[in-house]
Amino acid sequence: MDYRFSGRMNKLSGSATREILKLIKRGGVISFAGGLPAADMLPAAELAAVSDEILNSPRVKEIMQYDVTEGAPEVRAEIAEYLGDFGIHGIGADHVQIISGGQQGIDLSCRALLDKGDYALVEDPTYLAALQIITSYEAVPVGVKAVSDGLDLNDLEAKIKKYNPKLLYVVPTFSNPTGGTYSAENRKRIAEITAKYNIVVVEDDPYAKLRFSGSAVPSIKSMDTAGNVIYLTSFSKIVSPGMRIGAACAAPELLGRMTVCKQGIDVHTNSLAVAVIGEFLKRGIIKRHVEKVLPIYKKKQKLIVECLDKYFPDCYRHTNPEGGLFIWGKFEDAKLDTQALLPEAIETCKAAYVQGNVFYADGSGHDCIRLNFSNPSESDIERGIEALGRFFKSKIQSK
Ligand SMILES: Cc1ncc(COP(=O)(O)O)c(C=O)c1O
């Protein structure tokens, strides 16, 4: 059969991390590659109990019918209250659209705003799926330089003037891939600059609850005076990715457009999962669960930092995140191609990382790697980082 695929999707290859996951699934490989919460930390008992309760209540007949695209109003009201934790106040159910994971929020934002040939600014480096989504709408992602406290504001303004972008996509808290967090001042200036130039900010914030040290920084959305920020939250990293539940919060006009876009994709998000998340919020289960996981992630982050400092080459400079799931580093002046080396690293070290270049709009970053510390066990962190350290040292010496 001669399939006549859409030209739109020709530029896209599959997600690099999904391809690596396939290699890892063959077994025996320590994975620092995924973005997974620790498997033994999923709230399985609570999920089973609350689902069972809902399925055996009279509500089941209503929940198992079609719902409105926005999602159940009482759960949206719970989420609106929950968003207060991120500094977003004075909103109700009408400001919230339930989405099938945060990823769908990125897609709906791009679908609502981007036309072929439009530009979208992203942080360099950024979440690789955002690059794919922007490209799938035939728009062009352009990287904005990062500095220690967020975006380089001069570069942001220069790129705005040069490209006239319609949107800016950022992960300002415990970013994927770097683990970095923008300061409050940087966020305020981003809100001001984008409002001045009529640009929508897609603030993707799935990691903010995973802070294990330092103090919380308010969201960009909480500083939005022009109605130009779409805030995306997700329950994937704090409850379960398999539930596929997130929420978007934006000005009604923007949210309305996203809702129309969602109608054509999946009509509405899985109502049983939505109801479970509603109960989890109402009963404080999420709060208690996060309190239980954070010390474990903190310990693992400390351990991976110690191991990197002990086993990796001296030229390797890494971030030291105060939360989230990732640590990021660069082999300074070593000219390593971490993409080319990955299959050999998996083969010889039985450990996997994600190559840096997939997170850059222009495909640079070959000398960087992203490591996840939440999913591997403590003994695997020690073993895997030691093996990778030996591997990278041998590659640098043989140059
Ligand atoms: C920055 C970022 N946004 C969105 C997602 C997707 O999240 P979800 O499972 O809620 O769709 C991820 C997952 O890794 C992520 O890192």
XYZ file of N, CA and C and ligand atoms in Angstrom, residues 35 100-104 106 127 169 171 175-176 204 206-207 233-237 241 244-246 326 370, ligand 1:
94
model
N 11.122 9.888 32.608
C 10.713 10.963 33.524
C 9.724 10.409 34.518
N -6.202 15.711 29.265
C -5.698 14.336 29.386
C -4.175 14.373 29.526
N -3.711 14.861 30.674
C -2.275 15.033 30.926
C -1.824 16.420 30.485
N -0.721 16.868 31.093
C -0.195 18.190 30.748
C 0.176 18.288 29.277
N 0.608 17.160 28.729
C 1.019 17.143 27.319
C -0.113 17.623 26.404
N -1.338 17.220 26.741
C -2.454 17.659 25.906
C -2.626 19.176 25.997
N -0.222 21.342 26.147
C 0.737 21.952 25.204
C 0.142 21.861 23.796
N 11.614 21.067 27.030
C 10.949 19.756 26.987
C 10.804 19.319 25.532
N 6.863 29.122 25.169
C 6.620 27.926 25.988
C 7.754 27.808 27.006
N 9.044 25.933 30.998
C 8.857 25.053 32.167
C 9.660 25.714 33.291
N 12.707 22.519 35.698
C 12.525 22.267 34.267
C 12.922 20.856 33.846
N 12.230 20.376 32.875
C 12.656 19.218 32.108
C 13.293 19.800 30.845
N 4.200 25.623 31.579
C 4.009 24.185 31.803
C 4.655 23.852 33.158
N 4.441 20.947 35.612
C 4.056 19.672 36.240
C 4.880 19.285 37.465
N 5.981 20.035 37.726
C 6.905 19.595 38.784
C 6.873 20.455 40.039
N -1.094 22.427 34.672
C -0.640 21.590 35.774
C -0.956 20.140 35.413
N -0.347 19.214 36.138
C -0.549 17.799 35.816
C -0.487 16.971 37.093
N -1.249 15.890 37.111
C -1.190 14.982 38.259
C -0.307 13.769 37.955
N 0.358 13.790 36.778
C 1.195 12.646 36.379
C 2.351 12.408 37.331
N 3.019 13.482 37.743
C 4.240 13.308 38.520
C 3.960 13.220 40.020
N 1.223 8.835 36.222
C 1.167 9.222 34.808
C 0.105 8.443 34.034
N -3.440 9.979 33.316
C -3.549 10.974 32.241
C -4.466 12.144 32.619
N -4.219 12.753 33.764
C -5.039 13.897 34.172
C -4.170 15.127 34.428
N -4.597 16.231 33.821
C -3.972 17.521 34.073
C -5.040 18.584 33.990
N 14.842 15.664 37.506
C 15.981 15.596 36.582
C 17.194 16.395 37.043
N 20.829 14.402 30.104
C 19.823 14.522 31.169
C 19.746 13.193 31.911
C 7.677 19.545 31.095
C 6.701 18.452 30.868
N 5.485 18.752 30.393
C 4.576 17.797 30.181
C 4.853 16.470 30.430
C 3.810 15.446 30.148
O 3.075 15.275 31.292
P 1.711 14.476 31.322
O 2.027 13.072 31.700
O 0.935 15.203 32.370
O 1.077 14.582 29.980
C 6.107 16.106 30.918
C 6.438 14.696 31.152
O 7.551 14.272 31.238
C 7.051 17.128 31.146
O 8.278 16.862 31.604
